[in-house]
Amino acid sequence: AMAASPALPPPAMAASPEHPPPSPPVTDKAHVSLSSKAPPPPAAGPWPPAAWPPPPPPPPPPAPGSPICDPPCGRHGTCTALPHSSGASALGRCACDCNWVGLGCSTFAPLRLQTAEPRGVAAGARANITIRGHLLGKLASLPPPESGPAFTVRAPGIRNFTGVDVIVLGEDEIAVEVPPLLSGQRLHFEAARGCAVSPTAPLATVTASGCGDPGDLDCGPNEQPTADGCSCTCKAGWRGEFCTSCDSDAACMGLLASPESGDADADGDADESGGDGDGQLTCRADDLRYYQGTWQKALSCNLLGLPPGVDPMVISLVCTRDSVGGEGDCELLVAPKDGKDRAEVGRDGFLDCVATGCSFEAGARGFNCRDVSCSFGMYQPIIDQTMPDLVVSGASALSCEEQEGRASGRCSLDLQVLPIQLVAECSASDCVDPNLMALEQGSAARAHIIVVSLISILICCIAAGAVAAARACRVQPPPPDVLQTSVYGGGATFLPEDYNKMPRINQLVFRDVRVAVASGREIVRGASGTANCGDVYGVIGASGSGKTTLLDAVAGVMAPGATRTGDVLLDGHAIPTHGVRLPAMVAYVRQEDNLSLTLTPRESVTFSAQVTLPLECTAQQRAAAVDSTLRSLGLRHIADTQLGGSAAAAQRVSGGERRRVAIAMSMIASPRVLLLDEPTSGLDSSSAHRLVSTLQSLAAQDRVVMLSIHQPSQRTFEKLTCALLMHQGLPVTVGSMHELRATLSRAQAPCDPLANLADHLLDITADEATVGRLRAETAARLAPASQPVFARPVGPAPWEEVHAARGWRGAAGQVVAELRALYWRIGLSVARHPALLRLHLVVVVVLALAVGLVFHGVGNNLASFQNRSGACFFVLALFGFSGLSAMEVFIAEHELMLRELQAGYYRLWTYFAAKISVDTVLLRAVPALLFSVLFYPIMGLRGEVPRFTTFVAVTTLVNMASGLLCAAISVLFESLGAANLAATILMLLLLLMNGALVNLRDVSPALKFGQSVSFFRYGFEALLTNELEDTIVMVDAPGITPIPVKSRVFLAVLGMDAENIPHDKTMLVFFCIGHAALALGLLYARASTWRPALFLRRTSRIRSSLGGGVRSGMSDKVHSGANGSAQMI
């Protein structure tokens, strides 16, 4: 047909309304009617559509003066007036939109090229090419459109080819004649008509074969044309698929030739002295490692893992350094292995990339590049046309492994621009400076060794510190010659020596003290009294008379919501409403004996000695003080018996003995003012008498003792210097034993001399008339104005003097002493109650073995990807819900903490730090490390040291964040069950947002905040990306050939990125800090009874909180130390 081209009809000519277009020629290849076929569907959309072809819309009514087209143009055309036609009913013709033709522009005919035959032509001769495409012949035979060129076939890059001589062979075929082509030259056809241009089609190409002018060959820098001009061959000294691997030293020396001195000659030989006259390079083959002096490294590779039916492909990778030891650039080329196929695709191959900013480390079998840009060879025009906004750039990395007994190795090339990783078997050659042939070990391995060593040293230091703290706080028996003995009542009463040496307090006065609760009801109504130094001042009354509330008001320990009015003075200085917080000055023993039941009496008193006695006291002095206190209260026989807890009932101390232990903890500091709320409750008559006798002995040593007492015996009651009778919050009478008997006689309620005076006082409170007469008799002594005030020069309060004199000395030592004592007590509690720690360890060991075996043997296919995701989710859930055990950190000891804080034993933040640090180390870090050591190798996760350390760090941080959050939640609740329920619900909600159950990219904007506050989200991303980073996942779905796809593609689908691992770990640290701050803040708010003392504290060795005087009804004033500054907690 091409040979008989003169017999074919002439090319299509422009048509006009007067000259309709000629009918398409009828040939042997096409005997079909151009109008017999329905038009094809649009390029996009479902097929078949609901109705095709679409019915033309009804023509709109023509506007006045508009041209008239018959048939109407429809919605895909515009009616335009014909030349020389005018008037109200001018004739027109349709100007169709792009890809729409036919009468009324009703036929959709997209311009597409499918194939060109023959694909190969002889070089140097003209050739006729048949091009096929849907309705291509029909489009070529149509008249030219109103705008744009007529139907044209062109070949970009060929200057002498116009493509205007188009011969229509049939409805879907045309023929063109091409000029002579050079050998290896390729034509890419495209068609245009009006505004429509066909996209480039890979099969619509023609390649010339045969030998031509050697000067027209596109040979590489290390190649030269063959003698017949048909192909390229390597120059001397070079080898490999693209002649990029050196084969001699002379070839390497040619790389040093400078432009001034000239390049290497055509044979590849170079001056042996080098281009710059003093350089020297030698060729090293078959070593995948980089040398210190590597100048250029070339890899010649065979691509592996190609699907069946795909022709073999080769990779050429050449890396050249800018300077010895510096960065460099790399060029990558992927092309067919067959020479003819390579000639078809051209020198650019299928993939041509240039990487910049590449770093090479001596001894390493790979490199990393900051950026890479790629082109896709013969497919680049298609990509440019279909994806014009595609940016082909990113990072790249190469890693190789040597194969034993072979000169080649397996290399993995990771280009960020590609969704798959290129795996190939490669041989290498180096052009290297012979003076720099060292192969150094990478610094990464050394860094990992240093990190592991530092962690080991840190663990050893922590263990040594714990042992030192245990030895420092060890209970030591005192030597007998250190004990101080005083004789009282014919027996020996042992009192601790006063090591604190506090200023003398001469008088305690409370005047018109009133206490009202939140509802407004007054519990104490105008109580007044005076206790002098050496007195044992007692407050008696029936239950509910207000004794405890009065003691609380004097001590400055108010219940939440309660308010105090009136004056409480020590030597004329007002005690703040929140108390003195100086246990060596004012000590208050409450009615409830809140003690650590895991300790013994000796250990409890030793703990108090650790935090109340001066730093200068030696261990033997503290032990002597402890033993003296225990003897004075009759506790030596149970000194080493556990108070309660897990001890058997027969091995525990009684309630009355625990009460005396609580008193001993306050007496150890030898306070100047000792307040006790019903210290004899629960004691037998004899024990109560001995206790009050001991208090009388203590008062005789320049102390003020004030206590409330309930139904004492007569001899015990006579030990009181003065007694105040309370009834329904009102003071009834006050005085010594003699004065009380006289007052009762005057009030017509005399007491029998043989009767118990205390019982008689309680009995008469049942008679309101008698109570009224007693109040009238003692009205003068009960009046606030009658209470004498100790005359004292104007100056600071005694506790402020202590702060000014000693407050800023040894502040750091105070904190250390508090932490040491707290760690010692917590350690004893853990040692005697190891059930929780043991359960944690057993659970993680069992689950590590069981779950590790379930997920054992993970590979690199889709199922293994699912297994890794499931394992990471399970680990997060395990350590997330393990944090619920932190609920008891503060709930179990809440009352004990409040009592000791009110006593001034320690700061709140030191208690918080000790409790949280022990819980973090023993119940969070140790189980996470133990689980990781067992689970990680059993499952078969990646064995690199950085991967393992990241796994341990993330699991530990997640466990810590969960435990701290649960501890914060527990502060909000009184009940452990309610706290557990609230924490469980919150953990489930946070776990829902971790990225395993809900895709991080597809959540609604309202849930974005939920993701940002879920620490599980950062933990899951860190664990999963740490395991899948730089790996290949084989997509082995049933029915398809396995395809290697980079794991980052799957991670991107989940909304994750391996580069976020440092950010994720940082966020987990911030979550731990934030949860700890939240728990500490809630703990401050919960301790509302002492909240005024939160924000300022004097750091004195005499355990204290802030001091300062306030008057009744006035806001508290915070006093600073001698330098006028305040220390913030």
PDB file of C-alpha atoms in Angstrom, residues 565-687:
ATOM      1  CA  THR A 565     -11.153  33.185 114.243  1.00  0.00           C
ATOM      2  CA  GLY A 566      -9.555  34.357 117.442  1.00  0.00           C
ATOM      3  CA  ASP A 567      -5.936  34.479 118.586  1.00  0.00           C
ATOM      4  CA  VAL A 568      -3.464  31.656 119.190  1.00  0.00           C
ATOM      5  CA  LEU A 569      -0.253  33.091 120.591  1.00  0.00           C
ATOM      6  CA  LEU A 570       3.154  31.715 121.504  1.00  0.00           C
ATOM      7  CA  ASP A 571       4.904  34.245 123.748  1.00  0.00           C
ATOM      8  CA  GLY A 572       2.735  36.935 122.221  1.00  0.00           C
ATOM      9  CA  HIS A 573       3.350  35.910 118.593  1.00  0.00           C
ATOM     10  CA  ALA A 574       0.395  34.650 116.596  1.00  0.00           C
ATOM     11  CA  ILE A 575       0.505  31.119 115.200  1.00  0.00           C
ATOM     12  CA  PRO A 576      -0.582  31.117 111.527  1.00  0.00           C
ATOM     13  CA  THR A 577      -3.814  29.414 110.641  1.00  0.00           C
ATOM     14  CA  HIS A 578      -1.793  26.822 108.777  1.00  0.00           C
ATOM     15  CA  GLY A 579       0.496  26.126 111.739  1.00  0.00           C
ATOM     16  CA  VAL A 580       4.187  26.540 112.392  1.00  0.00           C
ATOM     17  CA  ARG A 581       5.358  23.440 110.486  1.00  0.00           C
ATOM     18  CA  LEU A 582       8.437  23.181 112.672  1.00  0.00           C
ATOM     19  CA  PRO A 583       8.369  19.801 114.456  1.00  0.00           C
ATOM     20  CA  ALA A 584      11.082  20.825 116.918  1.00  0.00           C
ATOM     21  CA  MET A 585       9.021  23.886 117.905  1.00  0.00           C
ATOM     22  CA  VAL A 586       5.385  22.739 117.808  1.00  0.00           C
ATOM     23  CA  ALA A 587       4.382  19.090 117.419  1.00  0.00           C
ATOM     24  CA  TYR A 588       0.818  17.859 117.099  1.00  0.00           C
ATOM     25  CA  VAL A 589      -0.149  14.208 117.642  1.00  0.00           C
ATOM     26  CA  ARG A 590      -3.569  13.650 116.154  1.00  0.00           C
ATOM     27  CA  GLN A 591      -6.107  11.135 117.366  1.00  0.00           C
ATOM     28  CA  GLU A 592      -5.691   8.876 114.320  1.00  0.00           C
ATOM     29  CA  ASP A 593      -2.432   6.953 114.458  1.00  0.00           C
ATOM     30  CA  ASN A 594      -1.599   7.079 110.723  1.00  0.00           C
ATOM     31  CA  LEU A 595       1.588   5.068 110.543  1.00  0.00           C
ATOM     32  CA  SER A 596       3.426   3.020 107.947  1.00  0.00           C
ATOM     33  CA  LEU A 597       2.311  -0.439 108.996  1.00  0.00           C
ATOM     34  CA  THR A 598       5.216  -2.173 107.274  1.00  0.00           C
ATOM     35  CA  LEU A 599       7.690  -0.638 109.732  1.00  0.00           C
ATOM     36  CA  THR A 600       8.489  -1.532 113.306  1.00  0.00           C
ATOM     37  CA  PRO A 601       8.217   1.005 116.161  1.00  0.00           C
ATOM     38  CA  ARG A 602      11.990   1.432 116.149  1.00  0.00           C
ATOM     39  CA  GLU A 603      12.022   2.031 112.389  1.00  0.00           C
ATOM     40  CA  SER A 604       9.111   4.484 112.620  1.00  0.00           C
ATOM     41  CA  VAL A 605      10.831   6.551 115.297  1.00  0.00           C
ATOM     42  CA  THR A 606      14.130   6.273 113.407  1.00  0.00           C
ATOM     43  CA  PHE A 607      12.458   7.723 110.324  1.00  0.00           C
ATOM     44  CA  SER A 608      11.219  10.641 112.410  1.00  0.00           C
ATOM     45  CA  ALA A 609      14.714  11.121 113.808  1.00  0.00           C
ATOM     46  CA  GLN A 610      16.167  11.171 110.289  1.00  0.00           C
ATOM     47  CA  VAL A 611      13.949  14.069 109.244  1.00  0.00           C
ATOM     48  CA  THR A 612      13.685  16.065 112.501  1.00  0.00           C
ATOM     49  CA  LEU A 613      17.088  15.887 114.211  1.00  0.00           C
ATOM     50  CA  PRO A 614      19.917  18.150 113.029  1.00  0.00           C
ATOM     51  CA  LEU A 615      22.328  17.051 110.336  1.00  0.00           C
ATOM     52  CA  GLU A 616      25.170  17.194 112.846  1.00  0.00           C
ATOM     53  CA  CYS A 617      23.754  14.262 114.818  1.00  0.00           C
ATOM     54  CA  THR A 618      25.685  11.057 114.360  1.00  0.00           C
ATOM     55  CA  ALA A 619      24.075   7.711 113.725  1.00  0.00           C
ATOM     56  CA  GLN A 620      24.799   6.644 117.324  1.00  0.00           C
ATOM     57  CA  GLN A 621      23.216   9.796 118.727  1.00  0.00           C
ATOM     58  CA  ARG A 622      20.097   9.209 116.673  1.00  0.00           C
ATOM     59  CA  ALA A 623      19.976   5.587 117.809  1.00  0.00           C
ATOM     60  CA  ALA A 624      20.326   6.702 121.434  1.00  0.00           C
ATOM     61  CA  ALA A 625      17.502   9.217 121.040  1.00  0.00           C
ATOM     62  CA  VAL A 626      15.290   6.542 119.478  1.00  0.00           C
ATOM     63  CA  ASP A 627      15.994   4.077 122.245  1.00  0.00           C
ATOM     64  CA  SER A 628      15.353   6.694 124.952  1.00  0.00           C
ATOM     65  CA  THR A 629      12.021   7.605 123.428  1.00  0.00           C
ATOM     66  CA  LEU A 630      10.939   3.981 123.159  1.00  0.00           C
ATOM     67  CA  ARG A 631      11.896   3.337 126.787  1.00  0.00           C
ATOM     68  CA  SER A 632      10.072   6.422 128.006  1.00  0.00           C
ATOM     69  CA  LEU A 633       6.836   5.202 126.428  1.00  0.00           C
ATOM     70  CA  GLY A 634       7.250   1.543 127.333  1.00  0.00           C
ATOM     71  CA  LEU A 635       7.765   0.335 123.750  1.00  0.00           C
ATOM     72  CA  ARG A 636      11.111  -1.457 123.939  1.00  0.00           C
ATOM     73  CA  HIS A 637       9.553  -4.888 124.201  1.00  0.00           C
ATOM     74  CA  ILE A 638       7.829  -4.394 120.815  1.00  0.00           C
ATOM     75  CA  ALA A 639      10.498  -2.171 119.270  1.00  0.00           C
ATOM     76  CA  ASP A 640      11.261  -4.673 116.504  1.00  0.00           C
ATOM     77  CA  THR A 641       7.721  -5.956 115.932  1.00  0.00           C
ATOM     78  CA  GLN A 642       5.996  -4.946 112.728  1.00  0.00           C
ATOM     79  CA  LEU A 643       3.141  -2.514 113.287  1.00  0.00           C
ATOM     80  CA  GLY A 644       0.763  -4.267 110.895  1.00  0.00           C
ATOM     81  CA  GLY A 645       0.574  -4.928 107.195  1.00  0.00           C
ATOM     82  CA  SER A 646       1.384  -8.460 106.120  1.00  0.00           C
ATOM     83  CA  ALA A 647       2.515  -9.565 109.578  1.00  0.00           C
ATOM     84  CA  ALA A 648       0.422 -12.166 111.317  1.00  0.00           C
ATOM     85  CA  ALA A 649      -2.147 -10.944 113.829  1.00  0.00           C
ATOM     86  CA  ALA A 650      -0.170 -12.414 116.740  1.00  0.00           C
ATOM     87  CA  GLN A 651       2.954 -10.555 115.581  1.00  0.00           C
ATOM     88  CA  ARG A 652       1.396  -7.125 115.289  1.00  0.00           C
ATOM     89  CA  VAL A 653       1.276  -4.396 117.906  1.00  0.00           C
ATOM     90  CA  SER A 654      -2.003  -3.293 119.487  1.00  0.00           C
ATOM     91  CA  GLY A 655      -3.889  -0.090 118.798  1.00  0.00           C
ATOM     92  CA  GLY A 656      -2.773   1.516 122.066  1.00  0.00           C
ATOM     93  CA  GLU A 657       0.844   0.695 121.302  1.00  0.00           C
ATOM     94  CA  ARG A 658       0.520   2.250 117.872  1.00  0.00           C
ATOM     95  CA  ARG A 659      -0.809   5.376 119.571  1.00  0.00           C
ATOM     96  CA  ARG A 660       2.316   5.518 121.715  1.00  0.00           C
ATOM     97  CA  VAL A 661       4.483   5.014 118.613  1.00  0.00           C
ATOM     98  CA  ALA A 662       2.854   8.081 117.052  1.00  0.00           C
ATOM     99  CA  ILE A 663       3.619  10.046 120.235  1.00  0.00           C
ATOM    100  CA  ALA A 664       7.213   8.770 120.194  1.00  0.00           C
ATOM    101  CA  MET A 665       7.655  10.039 116.627  1.00  0.00           C
ATOM    102  CA  SER A 666       6.756  13.548 117.834  1.00  0.00           C
ATOM    103  CA  MET A 667       8.722  13.343 121.090  1.00  0.00           C
ATOM    104  CA  ILE A 668      11.975  12.404 119.329  1.00  0.00           C
ATOM    105  CA  ALA A 669      12.457  16.019 118.229  1.00  0.00           C
ATOM    106  CA  SER A 670      11.946  17.352 121.805  1.00  0.00           C
ATOM    107  CA  PRO A 671       9.384  19.963 120.697  1.00  0.00           C
ATOM    108  CA  ARG A 672       8.870  23.100 122.820  1.00  0.00           C
ATOM    109  CA  VAL A 673       5.081  22.779 122.469  1.00  0.00           C
ATOM    110  CA  LEU A 674       3.497  19.337 122.325  1.00  0.00           C
ATOM    111  CA  LEU A 675      -0.179  19.061 121.430  1.00  0.00           C
ATOM    112  CA  LEU A 676      -1.905  15.692 121.745  1.00  0.00           C
ATOM    113  CA  ASP A 677      -5.449  14.724 120.832  1.00  0.00           C
ATOM    114  CA  GLU A 678      -6.705  12.029 123.234  1.00  0.00           C
ATOM    115  CA  PRO A 679      -3.369  10.224 123.624  1.00  0.00           C
ATOM    116  CA  THR A 680      -4.799   7.847 126.251  1.00  0.00           C
ATOM    117  CA  SER A 681      -7.643   6.517 124.078  1.00  0.00           C
ATOM    118  CA  GLY A 682      -7.347   2.771 123.701  1.00  0.00           C
ATOM    119  CA  LEU A 683      -4.913   2.454 126.621  1.00  0.00           C
ATOM    120  CA  ASP A 684      -5.578   0.719 129.889  1.00  0.00           C
ATOM    121  CA  SER A 685      -5.554   2.757 133.072  1.00  0.00           C
ATOM    122  CA  SER A 686      -1.994   1.833 133.968  1.00  0.00           C
ATOM    123  CA  SER A 687      -0.600   2.589 130.509  1.00  0.00           C
TER     124      SER A 687
END
